Coordinates of C-alpha atoms in Angstrom, one line a residue:
Chain A
X1 CA -39.0 -22.4 -57.5
X2 CA -37.4 -19.1 -58.3
X3 CA -38.6 -16.7 -60.9
X4 CA -36.2 -15.4 -63.6
X5 CA -36.2 -12.0 -62.0
X6 CA -35.3 -13.5 -58.6
X7 CA -32.4 -15.4 -60.1
X8 CA -31.1 -12.4 -62.0
X9 CA -31.4 -10.2 -58.9
X10 CA -29.4 -12.7 -56.8
X11 CA -26.8 -13.1 -59.6
X12 CA -26.4 -9.3 -59.8
X13 CA -25.2 -9.4 -56.2
X14 CA -22.1 -11.3 -57.5
X15 CA -21.0 -7.8 -58.5
X16 CA -19.8 -5.1 -56.2
X17 CA -21.9 -2.4 -57.9
X18 CA -25.2 -4.2 -57.3
X19 CA -24.2 -5.2 -53.7
X20 CA -23.8 -1.6 -52.9
X21 CA -26.9 -0.5 -54.8
X22 CA -29.1 -3.1 -52.9
X23 CA -27.2 -3.2 -49.6
X24 CA -27.1 -7.0 -49.7
X25 CA -24.3 -9.6 -50.0
X26 CA -24.2 -13.4 -50.4
X27 CA -23.1 -16.0 -48.0
X28 CA -23.1 -19.8 -48.7
X29 CA -23.1 -23.0 -46.6
X30 CA -24.8 -24.1 -43.4
X31 CA -21.9 -23.0 -41.2
X32 CA -21.8 -19.4 -42.5
X33 CA -25.6 -19.1 -42.5
X34 CA -25.8 -20.3 -38.8
X35 CA -23.0 -18.0 -37.7
X36 CA -24.5 -14.9 -39.4
X37 CA -27.9 -15.8 -37.9
X38 CA -26.4 -15.7 -34.4
X39 CA -24.6 -12.4 -35.1
X40 CA -25.3 -8.7 -35.3
X41 CA -25.9 -9.0 -39.1
X42 CA -29.5 -9.2 -40.4
X43 CA -30.4 -11.9 -42.8
X44 CA -32.7 -11.0 -45.7
X45 CA -33.5 -14.4 -47.2
X46 CA -32.4 -18.1 -47.4
X47 CA -32.4 -20.3 -50.4
X48 CA -31.9 -24.0 -49.8
X49 CA -32.4 -27.3 -51.6
X50 CA -34.3 -29.0 -48.7
X51 CA -33.0 -30.7 -45.5
X52 CA -32.8 -27.3 -43.7
X53 CA -31.2 -28.0 -40.3
X54 CA -33.5 -27.5 -37.3
X55 CA -31.5 -24.5 -36.0
X56 CA -32.4 -22.6 -39.2
X57 CA -36.1 -23.3 -39.1
X58 CA -38.5 -20.7 -37.8
X59 CA -35.8 -18.7 -36.1
X60 CA -37.0 -15.4 -37.5
X61 CA -40.1 -14.8 -39.4
X62 CA -38.6 -11.7 -41.1
X63 CA -36.2 -13.9 -43.0
X64 CA -37.8 -15.3 -46.2
X65 CA -37.2 -19.0 -46.8
X66 CA -37.1 -20.4 -50.3
X67 CA -36.8 -24.1 -51.2
X68 CA -35.1 -24.2 -54.6
X69 CA -34.1 -26.7 -57.2
X70 CA -30.4 -27.7 -57.3
X71 CA -30.2 -26.2 -60.9
X72 CA -31.5 -22.9 -59.6
X73 CA -29.1 -22.9 -56.6
X74 CA -26.3 -23.5 -59.2
X75 CA -27.4 -20.4 -61.1
X76 CA -27.4 -18.1 -58.1
X77 CA -24.3 -19.6 -56.4
X78 CA -20.9 -18.0 -56.5
X79 CA -19.3 -21.4 -56.0
X80 CA -18.5 -24.1 -58.5
X81 CA -19.9 -26.6 -56.1
X82 CA -22.9 -25.0 -54.2
X83 CA -23.3 -26.1 -50.7
X84 CA -27.0 -26.6 -50.5
X85 CA -27.8 -23.3 -48.9
X86 CA -27.3 -19.6 -49.8
X87 CA -28.4 -16.6 -47.9
X88 CA -28.6 -12.8 -48.6
X89 CA -27.4 -10.6 -45.7
X90 CA -27.9 -6.9 -45.2
X91 CA -24.8 -4.8 -45.5
X92 CA -24.7 -3.0 -42.2
X93 CA -24.8 0.8 -42.2
X94 CA -21.4 2.3 -41.5
X95 CA -21.5 3.1 -37.8
X96 CA -19.5 6.0 -36.3
X97 CA -16.1 4.7 -35.3
X98 CA -14.4 5.9 -32.2
X99 CA -10.6 6.2 -32.8
X100 CA -10.2 6.0 -29.0
X101 CA -11.3 2.4 -29.2
X102 CA -7.9 1.7 -30.8
X103 CA -6.1 2.5 -27.5
X104 CA -5.0 -0.1 -24.9
X105 CA -5.1 -2.9 -27.6
X106 CA -3.6 -4.0 -30.9
X107 CA -5.4 -3.8 -34.2
X108 CA -4.5 -4.8 -37.7
X109 CA -4.8 -2.2 -40.5
X110 CA -4.7 -3.1 -44.2
X111 CA -3.4 -0.6 -46.7
X112 CA -4.6 -1.5 -50.2
X113 CA -4.8 -5.3 -49.9
X114 CA -6.3 -6.4 -53.3
X115 CA -6.9 -10.1 -53.3
X116 CA -10.3 -11.0 -51.9
X117 CA -9.0 -14.4 -50.7
X118 CA -6.1 -12.7 -48.8
X119 CA -8.6 -10.4 -47.0
X120 CA -10.9 -13.3 -46.1
X121 CA -8.0 -15.3 -44.7
X122 CA -6.8 -12.3 -42.7
X123 CA -10.3 -11.9 -41.2
X124 CA -10.4 -15.6 -40.3
X125 CA -6.9 -15.4 -38.7
X126 CA -7.7 -12.1 -36.8
X127 CA -10.8 -13.9 -35.4
X128 CA -8.8 -16.9 -34.3
X129 CA -6.4 -14.7 -32.4
X130 CA -9.2 -12.6 -30.9
X131 CA -8.8 -9.3 -32.8
X132 CA -12.4 -8.0 -32.9
X133 CA -11.8 -5.1 -35.3
X134 CA -9.9 -4.9 -38.6
X135 CA -9.2 -1.5 -40.2
X136 CA -9.0 -1.3 -44.0
X137 CA -7.9 1.6 -46.2
X138 CA -10.6 2.7 -48.7
X139 CA -8.7 1.1 -51.6
X140 CA -8.6 -2.3 -49.9
X141 CA -10.8 -5.0 -51.6
X142 CA -14.5 -5.0 -50.4
X143 CA -15.2 -7.3 -47.4
X144 CA -18.5 -8.5 -49.0
X145 CA -16.8 -9.8 -52.1
X146 CA -18.0 -13.5 -52.3
X147 CA -14.4 -14.8 -52.4
X148 CA -13.6 -12.8 -49.2
X149 CA -16.8 -14.0 -47.5
X150 CA -16.0 -17.6 -48.4
X151 CA -12.4 -17.4 -47.2
X152 CA -13.5 -16.0 -43.8
X153 CA -15.2 -19.3 -43.0
X154 CA -17.9 -17.5 -41.0
X155 CA -15.4 -15.2 -39.2
X156 CA -16.8 -12.1 -41.0
X157 CA -19.8 -12.5 -38.7
X158 CA -17.6 -11.8 -35.7
X159 CA -14.9 -9.3 -36.8
X160 CA -15.9 -5.7 -37.3
X161 CA -14.4 -4.3 -40.6
X162 CA -14.0 -0.6 -40.6
X163 CA -12.9 1.2 -43.8
X164 CA -11.1 4.5 -43.1
X165 CA -8.5 6.9 -44.3
X166 CA -5.5 5.5 -42.5
X167 CA -3.4 8.7 -42.1
X168 CA -6.5 10.5 -40.6
X169 CA -7.4 7.6 -38.3
X170 CA -3.8 7.3 -37.1
X171 CA -3.6 11.0 -36.3
X172 CA -6.9 10.7 -34.4
X173 CA -6.1 7.5 -32.5
X174 CA -2.7 8.6 -31.2
X175 CA -1.3 5.1 -30.8
X176 CA 2.1 3.7 -32.0
X177 CA 2.1 2.5 -35.6
X178 CA 3.9 -0.7 -36.4
X179 CA 4.4 -1.4 -40.2
X180 CA 5.3 -4.6 -41.9
X181 CA 8.3 -3.5 -44.0
X182 CA 11.3 -5.2 -45.5
X183 CA 13.9 -3.1 -43.8
X184 CA 12.5 -2.8 -40.2
X185 CA 13.6 -4.2 -36.9
X186 CA 13.4 -7.9 -36.2
X187 CA 9.8 -8.9 -35.3
X188 CA 11.2 -11.3 -32.7
X189 CA 12.9 -8.4 -30.8
X190 CA 10.2 -5.8 -31.2
X191 CA 9.0 -4.1 -28.0
X192 CA 5.3 -3.9 -28.6
X193 CA 4.2 -2.1 -25.5
X194 CA 0.4 -2.4 -24.8
X195 CA -1.2 -0.7 -27.8
X196 CA -0.8 0.0 -31.5
X197 CA -1.9 -0.3 -35.1
X198 CA -0.1 -3.0 -37.1
X199 CA -0.2 -2.0 -40.8
X200 CA 0.2 -4.5 -43.7
X201 CA 0.4 -3.2 -47.3
X202 CA -0.6 -4.1 -50.8
X203 CA 0.5 -7.4 -52.3
X204 CA 2.9 -5.9 -54.8
X205 CA 3.6 -2.3 -53.6
X206 CA 3.6 -2.8 -49.8
X207 CA 2.5 0.1 -47.6
X208 CA 1.8 3.4 -49.5
X209 CA 4.1 6.4 -48.9
X210 CA 1.3 8.4 -47.2
X211 CA 0.9 5.7 -44.6
X212 CA 4.6 4.9 -44.3
X213 CA 5.1 8.5 -43.2
X214 CA 3.1 7.7 -40.0
X215 CA 4.9 4.5 -39.1
X216 CA 6.7 4.8 -35.7
X217 CA 8.2 1.2 -35.8
X218 CA 9.0 -0.5 -39.0
X219 CA 9.1 -4.3 -38.3
X220 CA 10.4 -7.2 -40.5
X221 CA 9.9 -10.9 -40.4
X222 CA 13.6 -12.0 -40.9
X223 CA 14.2 -13.9 -44.1
X224 CA 16.4 -17.0 -44.1
X225 CA 15.8 -18.4 -47.5
X226 CA 15.3 -17.4 -51.1
X227 CA 11.7 -16.1 -51.4
X228 CA 11.5 -12.4 -52.2
X229 CA 8.5 -11.8 -50.1
X230 CA 5.7 -13.4 -48.0
X231 CA 2.1 -13.5 -48.9
X232 CA 0.3 -10.7 -47.0
X233 CA -2.1 -13.0 -45.2
X234 CA 0.9 -15.0 -44.0
X235 CA 2.7 -11.9 -42.7
X236 CA -0.5 -10.8 -41.0
X237 CA -0.7 -14.2 -39.2
X238 CA 2.9 -14.0 -38.0
X239 CA 2.2 -10.5 -36.6
X240 CA -1.0 -11.8 -34.9
X241 CA 0.9 -14.7 -33.4
X242 CA 3.8 -12.5 -32.1
X243 CA 1.3 -10.1 -30.5
X244 CA -0.5 -13.0 -28.8
X245 CA 2.6 -14.9 -27.6
X246 CA 2.3 -15.5 -23.9
Chain B
X1 CA 2.8 -18.2 -84.6
X2 CA 1.7 -21.5 -82.9
X3 CA 0.1 -24.4 -84.7
X4 CA -3.2 -25.8 -83.6
X5 CA -1.5 -28.9 -82.3
X6 CA 1.1 -26.9 -80.3
X7 CA -1.8 -25.0 -78.7
X8 CA -3.7 -28.1 -77.9
X9 CA -0.6 -29.8 -76.5
X10 CA 0.2 -26.9 -74.1
X11 CA -3.5 -26.6 -73.1
X12 CA -3.4 -30.4 -72.3
X13 CA -0.8 -29.6 -69.7
X14 CA -3.4 -27.7 -67.7
X15 CA -4.5 -31.2 -66.6
X16 CA -2.6 -33.4 -64.3
X17 CA -3.0 -36.5 -66.4
X18 CA -1.2 -34.9 -69.4
X19 CA 1.5 -33.3 -67.2
X20 CA 2.3 -36.8 -65.9
X21 CA 2.1 -38.4 -69.4
X22 CA 4.5 -35.7 -70.9
X23 CA 6.7 -35.0 -67.9
X24 CA 6.1 -31.2 -68.4
X25 CA 4.5 -28.4 -66.4
X26 CA 3.7 -24.8 -67.0
X27 CA 5.2 -21.7 -65.4
X28 CA 4.2 -18.1 -66.2
X29 CA 5.7 -14.7 -65.9
X30 CA 9.3 -13.2 -66.1
X31 CA 10.1 -13.8 -62.5
X32 CA 9.2 -17.5 -62.4
X33 CA 10.9 -18.1 -65.8
X34 CA 14.1 -16.4 -64.6
X35 CA 14.1 -18.3 -61.3
X36 CA 13.6 -21.7 -63.0
X37 CA 16.3 -20.9 -65.5
X38 CA 18.7 -20.4 -62.7
X39 CA 17.7 -23.6 -60.9
X40 CA 18.2 -27.4 -61.1
X41 CA 15.0 -27.6 -63.3
X42 CA 15.4 -28.0 -67.0
X43 CA 13.3 -25.7 -69.3
X44 CA 11.8 -27.2 -72.4
X45 CA 10.4 -24.1 -74.2
X46 CA 9.5 -20.5 -73.8
X47 CA 6.5 -18.7 -75.4
X48 CA 6.5 -14.9 -75.2
X49 CA 4.9 -12.0 -76.9
X50 CA 8.1 -10.1 -77.6
X51 CA 10.3 -7.9 -75.4
X52 CA 12.1 -10.9 -74.0
X53 CA 14.4 -9.6 -71.3
X54 CA 18.1 -9.9 -72.0
X55 CA 18.7 -12.5 -69.3
X56 CA 16.4 -14.9 -71.0
X57 CA 18.0 -14.5 -74.5
X58 CA 20.4 -17.1 -75.7
X59 CA 21.0 -18.6 -72.3
X60 CA 20.6 -22.2 -73.4
X61 CA 20.2 -23.3 -77.0
X62 CA 18.4 -26.4 -75.9
X63 CA 15.4 -24.3 -74.8
X64 CA 13.1 -23.6 -77.8
X65 CA 12.0 -19.9 -78.0
X66 CA 8.7 -19.0 -79.6
X67 CA 7.4 -15.5 -80.2
X68 CA 3.6 -15.8 -80.1
X69 CA 0.6 -13.5 -80.6
X70 CA -1.2 -12.2 -77.5
X71 CA -4.3 -14.2 -78.6
X72 CA -2.3 -17.4 -78.7
X73 CA -0.7 -16.7 -75.3
X74 CA -4.2 -16.2 -74.0
X75 CA -5.2 -19.7 -75.3
X76 CA -2.3 -21.5 -73.7
X77 CA -2.2 -19.6 -70.5
X78 CA -3.7 -20.8 -67.2
X79 CA -4.2 -17.3 -66.0
X80 CA -7.1 -14.8 -66.7
X81 CA -4.5 -12.2 -67.4
X82 CA -1.4 -13.8 -69.1
X83 CA 1.9 -12.2 -68.1
X84 CA 3.6 -12.0 -71.5
X85 CA 5.6 -15.1 -71.1
X86 CA 4.9 -18.8 -70.4
X87 CA 7.4 -21.7 -70.2
X88 CA 7.3 -25.4 -70.1
X89 CA 9.5 -27.1 -67.6
X90 CA 10.5 -30.7 -67.3
X91 CA 9.1 -32.5 -64.3
X92 CA 12.3 -33.8 -62.6
X93 CA 12.7 -37.6 -62.1
X94 CA 12.0 -38.7 -58.6
X95 CA 15.4 -38.9 -56.9
X96 CA 16.2 -41.4 -54.1
X97 CA 15.4 -39.7 -50.8
X98 CA 17.7 -40.3 -47.8
X99 CA 15.5 -40.3 -44.6
X100 CA 18.8 -39.5 -42.7
X101 CA 18.7 -36.1 -44.3
X102 CA 15.8 -35.3 -42.0
X103 CA 18.0 -35.4 -39.0
X104 CA 19.6 -32.4 -37.3
X105 CA 17.0 -30.1 -38.9
X106 CA 13.3 -29.3 -39.0
X107 CA 11.2 -30.2 -42.0
X108 CA 7.5 -29.6 -42.8
X109 CA 5.4 -32.6 -43.9
X110 CA 1.9 -32.2 -45.4
X111 CA -0.7 -34.9 -44.9
X112 CA -3.4 -34.6 -47.6
X113 CA -3.4 -30.9 -48.2
X114 CA -6.0 -30.5 -51.1
X115 CA -6.0 -26.9 -52.1
X116 CA -3.4 -26.0 -54.7
X117 CA -3.2 -22.4 -53.5
X118 CA -2.5 -23.5 -50.0
X119 CA 0.3 -25.8 -51.1
X120 CA 1.9 -23.0 -53.2
X121 CA 1.7 -20.6 -50.3
X122 CA 3.3 -23.2 -48.0
X123 CA 6.2 -23.7 -50.5
X124 CA 6.7 -19.9 -50.7
X125 CA 6.6 -19.6 -46.9
X126 CA 9.0 -22.5 -46.4
X127 CA 11.4 -20.9 -48.9
X128 CA 11.3 -17.6 -47.0
X129 CA 12.2 -19.3 -43.7
X130 CA 14.9 -21.3 -45.3
X131 CA 13.3 -24.8 -45.3
X132 CA 14.9 -26.4 -48.4
X133 CA 12.7 -29.6 -48.4
X134 CA 9.0 -30.2 -48.1
X135 CA 7.5 -33.6 -47.6
X136 CA 4.1 -34.4 -49.0
X137 CA 1.9 -37.5 -48.5
X138 CA 0.9 -39.2 -51.8
X139 CA -2.7 -37.8 -51.5
X140 CA -1.5 -34.2 -51.2
X141 CA -2.3 -32.0 -54.2
X142 CA 0.3 -32.1 -57.0
X143 CA 3.1 -29.5 -56.8
X144 CA 3.0 -28.9 -60.5
X145 CA -0.7 -27.8 -60.6
X146 CA -0.7 -24.4 -62.3
X147 CA -2.4 -22.8 -59.2
X148 CA 0.3 -24.2 -56.9
X149 CA 3.1 -23.1 -59.2
X150 CA 1.6 -19.6 -59.4
X151 CA 1.2 -19.3 -55.6
X152 CA 4.8 -20.3 -55.0
X153 CA 5.9 -17.0 -56.8
X154 CA 9.1 -18.8 -58.0
X155 CA 9.9 -20.6 -54.7
X156 CA 9.1 -24.0 -56.3
X157 CA 12.4 -23.6 -58.1
X158 CA 14.2 -23.6 -54.7
X159 CA 12.3 -26.0 -52.4
X160 CA 12.6 -29.7 -53.0
X161 CA 9.2 -31.4 -52.9
X162 CA 9.3 -35.0 -51.9
X163 CA 6.1 -37.2 -52.0
X164 CA 6.3 -40.1 -49.6
X165 CA 4.3 -42.5 -47.5
X166 CA 4.5 -40.5 -44.2
X167 CA 4.3 -43.4 -41.7
X168 CA 7.1 -45.3 -43.6
X169 CA 9.3 -42.1 -43.8
X170 CA 8.8 -41.3 -40.2
X171 CA 9.9 -44.8 -39.1
X172 CA 12.9 -44.6 -41.4
X173 CA 14.0 -41.1 -40.2
X174 CA 13.7 -41.7 -36.5
X175 CA 13.2 -38.1 -35.6
X176 CA 10.6 -36.5 -33.3
X177 CA 7.2 -35.8 -35.0
X178 CA 5.4 -32.7 -34.1
X179 CA 1.8 -32.5 -35.3
X180 CA -0.5 -29.5 -35.7
X181 CA -3.6 -30.6 -33.7
X182 CA -6.4 -28.8 -31.8
X183 CA -5.7 -30.5 -28.5
X184 CA -1.9 -30.4 -28.2
X185 CA 0.5 -28.4 -26.1
X186 CA 0.9 -24.6 -26.5
X187 CA 3.1 -23.9 -29.5
X188 CA 4.7 -21.0 -27.6
X189 CA 5.9 -23.4 -24.8
X190 CA 7.0 -26.3 -27.0
X191 CA 10.5 -27.6 -26.5
X192 CA 11.6 -28.2 -30.1
X193 CA 15.0 -29.7 -29.6
X194 CA 17.2 -29.6 -32.7
X195 CA 15.3 -31.9 -35.2
X196 CA 12.0 -33.1 -36.2
X197 CA 9.2 -33.4 -38.7
X198 CA 6.3 -30.9 -38.3
X199 CA 3.1 -32.4 -39.8
X200 CA 0.1 -30.4 -41.0
X201 CA -3.1 -32.1 -42.1
X202 CA -5.9 -31.8 -44.6
X203 CA -8.0 -28.6 -44.7
X204 CA -11.2 -30.4 -43.4
X205 CA -10.1 -33.6 -41.7
X206 CA -6.7 -32.6 -40.3
X207 CA -4.0 -35.2 -39.8
X208 CA -5.0 -38.8 -40.8
X209 CA -5.3 -41.4 -38.0
X210 CA -2.4 -43.4 -39.6
X211 CA -0.1 -40.4 -39.3
X212 CA -1.5 -39.3 -35.9
X213 CA -0.3 -42.6 -34.5
X214 CA 3.3 -41.5 -35.1
X215 CA 3.1 -38.0 -33.5
X216 CA 5.3 -37.7 -30.5
X217 CA 4.3 -34.1 -29.7
X218 CA 0.9 -32.7 -30.5
X219 CA 1.1 -28.9 -30.8
X220 CA -1.6 -26.3 -30.8
X221 CA -1.7 -22.6 -31.8
X222 CA -3.8 -21.2 -28.9
X223 CA -7.1 -19.8 -29.9
X224 CA -8.3 -16.6 -28.4
X225 CA -11.3 -15.7 -30.5
X226 CA -14.2 -17.3 -32.3
X227 CA -12.8 -19.0 -35.5
X228 CA -13.1 -22.8 -35.5
X229 CA -9.8 -23.3 -37.2
X230 CA -6.9 -21.7 -39.1
X231 CA -6.2 -22.0 -42.8
X232 CA -3.5 -24.7 -43.2
X233 CA -1.0 -22.3 -44.9
X234 CA -1.5 -19.9 -42.0
X235 CA -0.8 -22.7 -39.5
X236 CA 2.3 -23.8 -41.4
X237 CA 3.6 -20.2 -41.4
X238 CA 3.2 -19.9 -37.6
X239 CA 5.1 -23.2 -37.1
X240 CA 7.9 -21.9 -39.5
X241 CA 8.1 -18.7 -37.6
X242 CA 8.3 -20.4 -34.2
X243 CA 11.0 -22.7 -35.4
X244 CA 13.0 -19.8 -36.7
X245 CA 12.6 -17.5 -33.7
X246 CA 16.0 -16.5 -32.6

């Protein structure tokens, strides 16, 4: 049984402002809860309607467990169909980021991606292809948005998301910068070398001029049909696939 | 000014049942309206809040034009932020489909894809890569669902969507059948030949056993990281990209 104030506290976390204020975000479903429990994130509390799986029982006495009514779960859930379990997770403190860690590898960087579902799908895809870090410009949608978290399907627990001023980070990292643009070289003929940032832009506007100025290799996925553009998560996936092609 | 009955008629088209009953579906935005006007689809009517672009004026006297108030557009729109223009389009009659048209080319086939956004993104991606036809199993989500239409970004006007019993169609077409499965051969080493169907399955269950029985080449996108699976639209895009690699 949840009190009115507990319910309104958890509901407040549907909004970015209160997530930031309280340093907490919401995850839902057994899979996400299990994956976050086994990750570097710290869980704050778990709300479930009973039938808690064994692996979630008694794992950590610092995590408060609440058995709640289905109607209460519906109130606190961000989903139309709640999945029987919801947890609050601490937003990790921003760690110092070493730009040198971008050398000798490839890393995706997002410049102003706005759709939370797109960001979530990109995190899931990056995780599949083994990219452990994702760089986001400050105006990219928040990674702890419930729609983003849901679309990652648990991958948020494994991929480090670092928000940074892209021009500054690029200057500090000193690696080649590939940019997804409409007038670049053919992605299938690009010589990638062994390191670099791969920048994808905003859904409508693409890569901002300030970041475009730093691109060393503009790259294009050749168009054969009539669509004007590709969804940004689709472009990101094709870049990941090309970088991982053996 | 729209009457109450006009508003409730258009709102009824938000639901599949009434789209089917009336043979009409909704598109929104200038871009989609322009692209459908220039396509094989027939428009039924256009509802706009003024400032109709020149290319939409007087193009076809069979299309009824209504200037409506913003509040009315909000009522009939399927979007949270209506885009100033909404049109009703006739659902085309199902044409005879020649299985022989699947020879000497590659075509995507979806087996039970449920999410309307995924279907729309797949249609947009197929259009970008020049695939002019998409095959869908009967239990795949409806292509005229407003969320699907929106996610296609106008590409629905160019890609023919054909719903068909996949095992029957496969038998009639007599082409190789590639299937996106978790235990297939490496997509980067697949010998594609010059024709085939590429089957992608349901978001949770994958390809149904009845269709799996017809797969001649199971194909896998190699996993290097921790995610359990890829989003189906992401997988579809990587298959399209590999098929179009020059």
